[in-house]
Amino acid sequence: MTAVPSSGSSALTDTFGRRHTYLRISLTERCNLRCTYCMPADGVDLLPRHHLLSFEEIIRLSRLFAALGVSKIRLTGGEPLVRKDVSALAAALARLPGIETLAMTTNGLLLDRHLDLLCAAGLRIVNISLDTLRADRFLTITRRSGLEQVIRSVDLALNAGLDAVKMNCVVMRGVNDDELVDFARFAADRDIEIRFIEYMPFGGNGWQNKTFVPYPEMIRVLQEAFPGMHPTSDDPHATAKTWRIPGFTGELGFITSMSEHFCGGCNRIRLMADGNLKVCLFGRGEVSLRDAMRDGASDDELTALIDAAINGKKASHAGMEALAIQDNRPMIRIGG
Ligand code: SAM
Ligand code: SF4
């Protein structure tokens, strides 16, 4: 195997000067929930197991990305915790030279079983997805039950000594937009960031213009309930715009990918469960690192493929209306 460029190599810097230091790895396309905005109603065809990256392949690619300058890895899915080797993977990834932060996005259902091992492995940040605080609605949105279990996981995570615990809530008009204030109150005495995510259009997820709730509208509703609420983020390129409510322990974050995209500061790349590298969440361009590896590519050859993909990255996504009609993978096969 040939040597790889040292940390800070230009392979992860695109033609707009963006350095990609944050790798999101989807560990599986399977999930124990069926969220309407993520999983198409008729499901997705699951790939045969040998089409998915193995433990060793994930580690090899992650080692290469870390050598190229990636310092943060997030594990996602599908549901990352349904993958049996998730804790061992987390431990191996956290130990890779150059990896400073290991994070995970999970629906929380299985978190209690894995939390201790994951923390011992080096997990530092957990985002738990929850779109409603009402049990009947949880059933409608996820097509499964489990609200209490998710809230239990949130509270366990808050007591686990992690660097940060966040809650991801996709806001949809007529579905859960009447819970904004309730979600904000959830952060009153919990050290948590509630992240309100603008609903994004993806393959087969039922997105419609009228279901979209833009960031300014969320702010208006929340400021009516909490007049002292004020912004705290000062980084114009941050993914989340953060706000605080006086007297609250936690804070609010807003992911405005549609109304005010943050493509100019994007530092993310995505390795999907089938080994495809996706340089933009909303772009259709993908390259199979799995096929290259299985054809015997050296690290230098993989680096050249990664470099070419990064250099093809566009300045920004095409805008909400165009994305709504564009072909893309369903979100469950990307990983958020
Ligand atoms: N199963 C895990 C979970 O739900 O946290 C990880 C995978 S999930 C695809 C990652 C994140 O993507 C979740 O927070 C989910 O809410 C978000 N997501 C899925 N579909 C979305 C959409 N259409 N718009 C915005 N966010 C979406
Ligand atoms: Fe599963 Fe997460 Fe998608 Fe819900 S959002 S279906 S939990 S992958």
Coordinates of C-alpha atoms and ligand atoms in Angstrom, one line a residue, residues 28-40 76-80 105-109 129 131 141-143 170 331-333 335-336, ligand 2:
T28 CA -26.5 1.0 7.6
E29 CA -29.6 1.6 5.4
R30 CA -31.8 -0.3 7.9
C31 CA -33.9 1.4 10.6
N32 CA -36.2 0.5 13.4
L33 CA -38.4 3.5 12.6
R34 CA -40.2 4.5 9.5
C35 CA -40.3 8.3 9.7
T36 CA -42.6 9.7 7.0
Y37 CA -40.3 12.5 6.0
C38 CA -37.3 10.2 5.6
M39 CA -38.4 6.7 4.6
P40 CA -40.6 6.4 1.4
T76 CA -25.4 7.9 11.2
G77 CA -27.7 5.7 9.1
G78 CA -30.5 4.5 8.7
E79 CA -30.2 3.8 12.4
P80 CA -26.6 3.4 13.3
T105 CA -27.0 10.9 15.2
T106 CA -29.6 8.3 16.4
N107 CA -33.3 8.0 16.9
G108 CA -32.5 7.0 20.5
L109 CA -34.5 3.8 20.7
S129 CA -33.9 12.8 16.7
D131 CA -40.1 15.3 16.1
I141 CA -44.7 10.3 12.3
T142 CA -42.5 7.3 12.8
R143 CA -45.1 4.6 12.1
V170 CA -37.8 18.4 11.7
M331 CA -32.7 10.5 3.1
I332 CA -32.7 7.1 4.9
R333 CA -30.0 6.0 2.3
G335 CA -27.9 9.6 6.6
G336 CA -28.6 13.3 7.1
Ligands
SF4_2 FE1 -35.0 6.0 10.6 FE2 -33.8 8.2 11.3 FE3 -35.0 8.1 8.9 FE4 -36.5 8.1 11.1 S1 -35.1 9.8 10.4 S2 -36.7 6.7 9.4 S3 -35.2 7.1 12.6 S4 -33.2 6.9 9.6

